[in-house]
């Protein structure tokens, strides 16, 4: 009986994941995997060289005059 519940649990988990990812394409999932590198242009460039995939890097925002930069 425990084996049946384990198999049902695995099947339920699989179906839930499939349902959540049903509108995702391979490209959108690939783009999502590159998001952690998008805020550092230097790292994004290294990832592009290593993987051959384009990373849409965004340069960090510059501190505005008169504002305190807390990243020091």
Short mmCIF file of N, CA, C and O in Angstrom, two decimals:
data_model
loop_
_atom_site.label_atom_id
_atom_site.label_comp_id
_atom_site.label_asym_id
_atom_site.label_seq_id
_atom_site.Cartn_x
_atom_site.Cartn_y
_atom_site.Cartn_z
N UNK A 1 0.81 -1.19 0.00
CA UNK A 1 0.00 0.00 0.00
C UNK A 1 0.87 1.27 0.00
O UNK A 1 0.52 2.24 -0.63
N UNK A 2 2.00 1.20 0.73
CA UNK A 2 2.89 2.36 0.77
C UNK A 2 3.47 2.65 -0.61
O UNK A 2 3.66 3.82 -0.97
N UNK A 3 3.75 1.61 -1.36
CA UNK A 3 4.30 1.80 -2.71
C UNK A 3 3.28 2.52 -3.59
O UNK A 3 3.64 3.41 -4.37
N UNK A 4 2.02 2.18 -3.46
CA UNK A 4 0.97 2.83 -4.24
C UNK A 4 0.89 4.32 -3.91
O UNK A 4 0.82 5.14 -4.82
N UNK A 5 0.95 4.66 -2.62
CA UNK A 5 0.90 6.08 -2.22
C UNK A 5 2.15 6.82 -2.70
O UNK A 5 2.06 7.99 -3.12
N UNK A 6 3.29 6.18 -2.68
CA UNK A 6 4.51 6.81 -3.18
C UNK A 6 4.41 7.07 -4.67
O UNK A 6 4.79 8.14 -5.15
N UNK A 7 3.91 6.10 -5.42
CA UNK A 7 3.75 6.28 -6.87
C UNK A 7 2.72 7.38 -7.18
O UNK A 7 2.93 8.18 -8.09
N UNK A 8 1.64 7.41 -6.43
CA UNK A 8 0.65 8.47 -6.61
C UNK A 8 1.23 9.83 -6.27
O UNK A 8 0.96 10.83 -6.95
N UNK A 9 2.04 9.89 -5.24
CA UNK A 9 2.69 11.15 -4.86
C UNK A 9 3.63 11.64 -5.94
O UNK A 9 3.63 12.83 -6.28
N UNK A 10 4.42 10.74 -6.50
CA UNK A 10 5.35 11.13 -7.56
C UNK A 10 4.58 11.56 -8.81
O UNK A 10 4.92 12.56 -9.45
N UNK A 11 3.53 10.84 -9.15
CA UNK A 11 2.72 11.20 -10.31
C UNK A 11 2.06 12.56 -10.10
O UNK A 11 2.02 13.39 -11.02
N UNK A 12 1.56 12.82 -8.89
CA UNK A 12 0.93 14.10 -8.59
C UNK A 12 1.94 15.24 -8.70
O UNK A 12 1.66 16.29 -9.28
N UNK A 13 3.13 15.04 -8.15
CA UNK A 13 4.18 16.06 -8.23
C UNK A 13 4.55 16.34 -9.69
O UNK A 13 4.69 17.50 -10.10
N UNK A 14 4.71 15.29 -10.48
CA UNK A 14 5.04 15.44 -11.90
C UNK A 14 3.96 16.24 -12.63
O UNK A 14 4.26 17.17 -13.39
N UNK A 15 2.70 15.91 -12.39
CA UNK A 15 1.60 16.61 -13.05
C UNK A 15 1.52 18.07 -12.61
O UNK A 15 1.22 18.96 -13.43
N UNK A 16 1.80 18.35 -11.35
CA UNK A 16 1.80 19.73 -10.87
C UNK A 16 2.89 20.55 -11.55
O UNK A 16 2.65 21.69 -11.96
N UNK A 17 4.07 19.99 -11.67
CA UNK A 17 5.16 20.70 -12.33
C UNK A 17 4.85 20.91 -13.80
O UNK A 17 5.08 22.00 -14.34
N UNK A 18 4.32 19.91 -14.47
CA UNK A 18 3.93 20.05 -15.87
C UNK A 18 2.87 21.14 -16.03
O UNK A 18 2.92 21.93 -16.96
N UNK A 19 1.93 21.21 -15.12
CA UNK A 19 0.87 22.22 -15.18
C UNK A 19 1.46 23.62 -15.01
O UNK A 19 1.10 24.55 -15.72
N UNK A 20 2.38 23.77 -14.08
CA UNK A 20 2.98 25.08 -13.83
C UNK A 20 3.85 25.55 -15.00
O UNK A 20 3.95 26.76 -15.25
N UNK A 21 4.47 24.64 -15.69
CA UNK A 21 5.38 25.00 -16.78
C UNK A 21 4.75 24.88 -18.16
O UNK A 21 5.44 24.97 -19.17
N UNK A 22 3.46 24.74 -18.24
CA UNK A 22 2.80 24.45 -19.52
C UNK A 22 2.94 25.56 -20.55
O UNK A 22 2.96 25.31 -21.74
N UNK A 23 3.06 26.82 -20.14
CA UNK A 23 3.16 27.93 -21.09
C UNK A 23 4.59 28.38 -21.32
O UNK A 23 4.83 29.37 -22.00
N UNK A 24 5.55 27.68 -20.74
CA UNK A 24 6.94 28.05 -20.89
C UNK A 24 7.54 27.38 -22.12
O UNK A 24 7.29 26.22 -22.37
N UNK A 25 8.34 28.14 -22.84
CA UNK A 25 9.05 27.57 -23.98
C UNK A 25 10.48 27.27 -23.56
O UNK A 25 10.95 27.71 -22.51
N UNK A 26 11.19 26.56 -24.39
CA UNK A 26 12.58 26.25 -24.09
C UNK A 26 13.40 27.54 -24.02
O UNK A 26 14.29 27.69 -23.19
N UNK A 27 13.07 28.51 -24.88
CA UNK A 27 13.80 29.78 -24.89
C UNK A 27 13.54 30.57 -23.61
O UNK A 27 14.47 31.13 -23.02
N UNK A 28 12.29 30.61 -23.15
CA UNK A 28 12.01 31.38 -21.93
C UNK A 28 12.66 30.75 -20.71
O UNK A 28 13.15 31.45 -19.83
N UNK A 29 12.72 29.42 -20.66
CA UNK A 29 13.40 28.75 -19.54
C UNK A 29 14.90 28.97 -19.62
O UNK A 29 15.57 29.16 -18.61
N UNK A 30 15.45 28.99 -20.84
CA UNK A 30 16.87 29.24 -21.02
C UNK A 30 17.22 30.67 -20.61
O UNK A 30 18.22 30.92 -19.95
N UNK A 31 16.36 31.64 -20.99
CA UNK A 31 16.57 33.04 -20.60
C UNK A 31 16.50 33.19 -19.08
O UNK A 31 17.26 33.94 -18.48
N UNK A 32 15.58 32.48 -18.44
CA UNK A 32 15.44 32.56 -16.99
C UNK A 32 16.69 32.02 -16.29
O UNK A 32 17.06 32.51 -15.22
N UNK A 33 17.36 31.05 -16.89
CA UNK A 33 18.56 30.50 -16.26
C UNK A 33 19.73 31.49 -16.32
O UNK A 33 20.69 31.35 -15.57
N UNK A 34 19.65 32.50 -17.19
CA UNK A 34 20.73 33.48 -17.31
C UNK A 34 20.48 34.74 -16.50
O UNK A 34 21.35 35.61 -16.42
N UNK A 35 19.32 34.88 -15.88
CA UNK A 35 18.98 36.08 -15.11
C UNK A 35 19.99 36.39 -13.99
O UNK A 35 20.32 37.55 -13.78
N UNK A 36 20.50 35.39 -13.26
CA UNK A 36 21.43 35.73 -12.17
C UNK A 36 22.69 36.46 -12.63
O UNK A 36 23.36 37.09 -11.83
N UNK A 37 23.02 36.41 -13.91
CA UNK A 37 24.23 37.04 -14.42
C UNK A 37 23.95 38.40 -15.06
O UNK A 37 24.87 39.07 -15.51
N UNK A 38 22.71 38.84 -15.10
CA UNK A 38 22.33 40.02 -15.86
C UNK A 38 22.74 41.33 -15.20
O UNK A 38 22.83 42.35 -15.87
N UNK A 39 23.01 41.35 -13.90
CA UNK A 39 23.32 42.62 -13.24
C UNK A 39 24.82 42.93 -13.21
O UNK A 39 25.21 43.98 -12.73
N UNK A 40 25.64 42.06 -13.72
CA UNK A 40 27.09 42.29 -13.76
C UNK A 40 27.58 42.09 -15.19
O UNK A 40 27.73 40.96 -15.65
N UNK A 41 27.82 43.20 -15.90
CA UNK A 41 28.20 43.08 -17.32
C UNK A 41 29.45 42.25 -17.56
O UNK A 41 29.54 41.52 -18.55
N UNK A 42 30.43 42.31 -16.65
CA UNK A 42 31.66 41.54 -16.83
C UNK A 42 31.39 40.03 -16.73
O UNK A 42 31.84 39.24 -17.56
N UNK A 43 30.62 39.65 -15.73
CA UNK A 43 30.27 38.24 -15.57
C UNK A 43 29.38 37.79 -16.73
O UNK A 43 29.53 36.68 -17.25
N UNK A 44 28.46 38.65 -17.14
CA UNK A 44 27.58 38.32 -18.27
C UNK A 44 28.41 38.04 -19.52
O UNK A 44 28.11 37.11 -20.27
N UNK A 45 29.44 38.83 -19.74
CA UNK A 45 30.30 38.63 -20.91
C UNK A 45 31.02 37.28 -20.82
O UNK A 45 31.12 36.55 -21.81
N UNK A 46 31.52 36.93 -19.62
CA UNK A 46 32.19 35.64 -19.45
C UNK A 46 31.23 34.48 -19.68
O UNK A 46 31.59 33.46 -20.27
N UNK A 47 29.99 34.63 -19.21
CA UNK A 47 28.99 33.57 -19.42
C UNK A 47 28.68 33.43 -20.90
O UNK A 47 28.53 32.33 -21.41
N UNK A 48 28.58 34.57 -21.60
CA UNK A 48 28.35 34.52 -23.05
C UNK A 48 29.48 33.78 -23.76
O UNK A 48 29.23 32.97 -24.65
N UNK A 49 30.71 34.06 -23.36
CA UNK A 49 31.84 33.38 -24.00
C UNK A 49 31.84 31.89 -23.69
O UNK A 49 32.16 31.07 -24.54
N UNK A 50 31.47 31.53 -22.46
CA UNK A 50 31.50 30.12 -22.06
C UNK A 50 30.34 29.32 -22.65
O UNK A 50 30.51 28.16 -23.01
N UNK A 51 29.17 29.94 -22.76
CA UNK A 51 27.99 29.19 -23.19
C UNK A 51 27.58 29.48 -24.63
O UNK A 51 26.86 28.68 -25.23
N UNK A 52 27.97 30.64 -25.15
CA UNK A 52 27.54 31.03 -26.49
C UNK A 52 26.12 31.59 -26.50
O UNK A 52 25.55 31.82 -27.57
N UNK A 53 25.56 31.81 -25.33
CA UNK A 53 24.19 32.36 -25.23
C UNK A 53 24.25 33.84 -24.89
O UNK A 53 25.11 34.28 -24.13
N UNK A 54 23.35 34.62 -25.45
CA UNK A 54 23.29 36.06 -25.22
C UNK A 54 22.66 36.34 -23.86
O UNK A 54 21.56 35.88 -23.57
N UNK A 55 23.38 37.10 -23.02
CA UNK A 55 22.87 37.52 -21.72
C UNK A 55 22.51 38.99 -21.83
O UNK A 55 23.36 39.81 -22.19
N UNK A 56 21.27 39.35 -21.55
CA UNK A 56 20.85 40.74 -21.58
C UNK A 56 21.28 41.42 -20.28
O UNK A 56 20.52 41.50 -19.33
N UNK A 57 22.54 41.89 -20.26
CA UNK A 57 23.11 42.48 -19.05
C UNK A 57 22.61 43.91 -18.88
O UNK A 57 22.45 44.66 -19.84
N UNK A 58 22.39 44.26 -17.64
CA UNK A 58 21.97 45.62 -17.29
C UNK A 58 23.02 46.17 -16.34
O UNK A 58 23.31 45.55 -15.31
N UNK A 59 23.60 47.30 -16.68
CA UNK A 59 24.62 47.90 -15.82
C UNK A 59 23.98 48.36 -14.52
O UNK A 59 22.84 48.83 -14.51
N UNK A 60 24.69 48.22 -13.41
CA UNK A 60 24.15 48.69 -12.13
C UNK A 60 23.89 50.19 -12.16
O UNK A 60 24.58 50.94 -12.83
N UNK A 61 22.89 50.60 -11.44
CA UNK A 61 22.50 52.00 -11.41
C UNK A 61 23.58 52.83 -10.70
O UNK A 61 24.07 52.45 -9.66
N UNK A 62 23.93 53.96 -11.30
CA UNK A 62 24.91 54.85 -10.69
C UNK A 62 24.23 55.66 -9.59
O UNK A 62 23.05 56.00 -9.68
N UNK A 63 24.99 55.96 -8.54
CA UNK A 63 24.45 56.76 -7.44
C UNK A 63 24.18 58.17 -7.94
O UNK A 63 24.99 58.77 -8.65
N UNK A 64 23.03 58.72 -7.57
CA UNK A 64 22.67 60.07 -7.98
C UNK A 64 23.42 61.08 -7.11
O UNK A 64 23.72 60.80 -5.95
N UNK A 65 23.73 62.24 -7.67
CA UNK A 65 24.46 63.25 -6.89
C UNK A 65 23.69 63.61 -5.61
O UNK A 65 22.49 63.83 -5.63
N UNK A 66 24.43 63.61 -4.50
CA UNK A 66 23.82 63.95 -3.22
C UNK A 66 23.23 62.76 -2.49
O UNK A 66 22.84 62.86 -1.34
N UNK A 67 23.18 61.60 -3.14
CA UNK A 67 22.65 60.39 -2.51
C UNK A 67 23.80 59.60 -1.91
O UNK A 67 24.92 59.61 -2.41
N UNK A 68 23.54 58.87 -0.87
CA UNK A 68 24.57 58.07 -0.23
C UNK A 68 24.62 56.70 -0.93
O UNK A 68 23.61 56.08 -1.18
N UNK A 69 25.85 56.26 -1.22
CA UNK A 69 26.02 54.94 -1.82
C UNK A 69 26.25 53.93 -0.70
O UNK A 69 27.29 53.93 -0.05
N UNK A 70 25.29 53.06 -0.43
CA UNK A 70 25.39 52.10 0.66
C UNK A 70 26.12 50.82 0.26
O UNK A 70 26.31 49.95 1.10
N UNK A 71 26.55 50.70 -0.98
CA UNK A 71 27.22 49.49 -1.46
C UNK A 71 28.71 49.46 -1.15
O UNK A 71 29.39 48.53 -1.51
N UNK A 72 29.23 50.46 -0.47
CA UNK A 72 30.68 50.53 -0.21
C UNK A 72 31.10 49.52 0.79
O UNK A 72 30.73 49.06 1.66
#
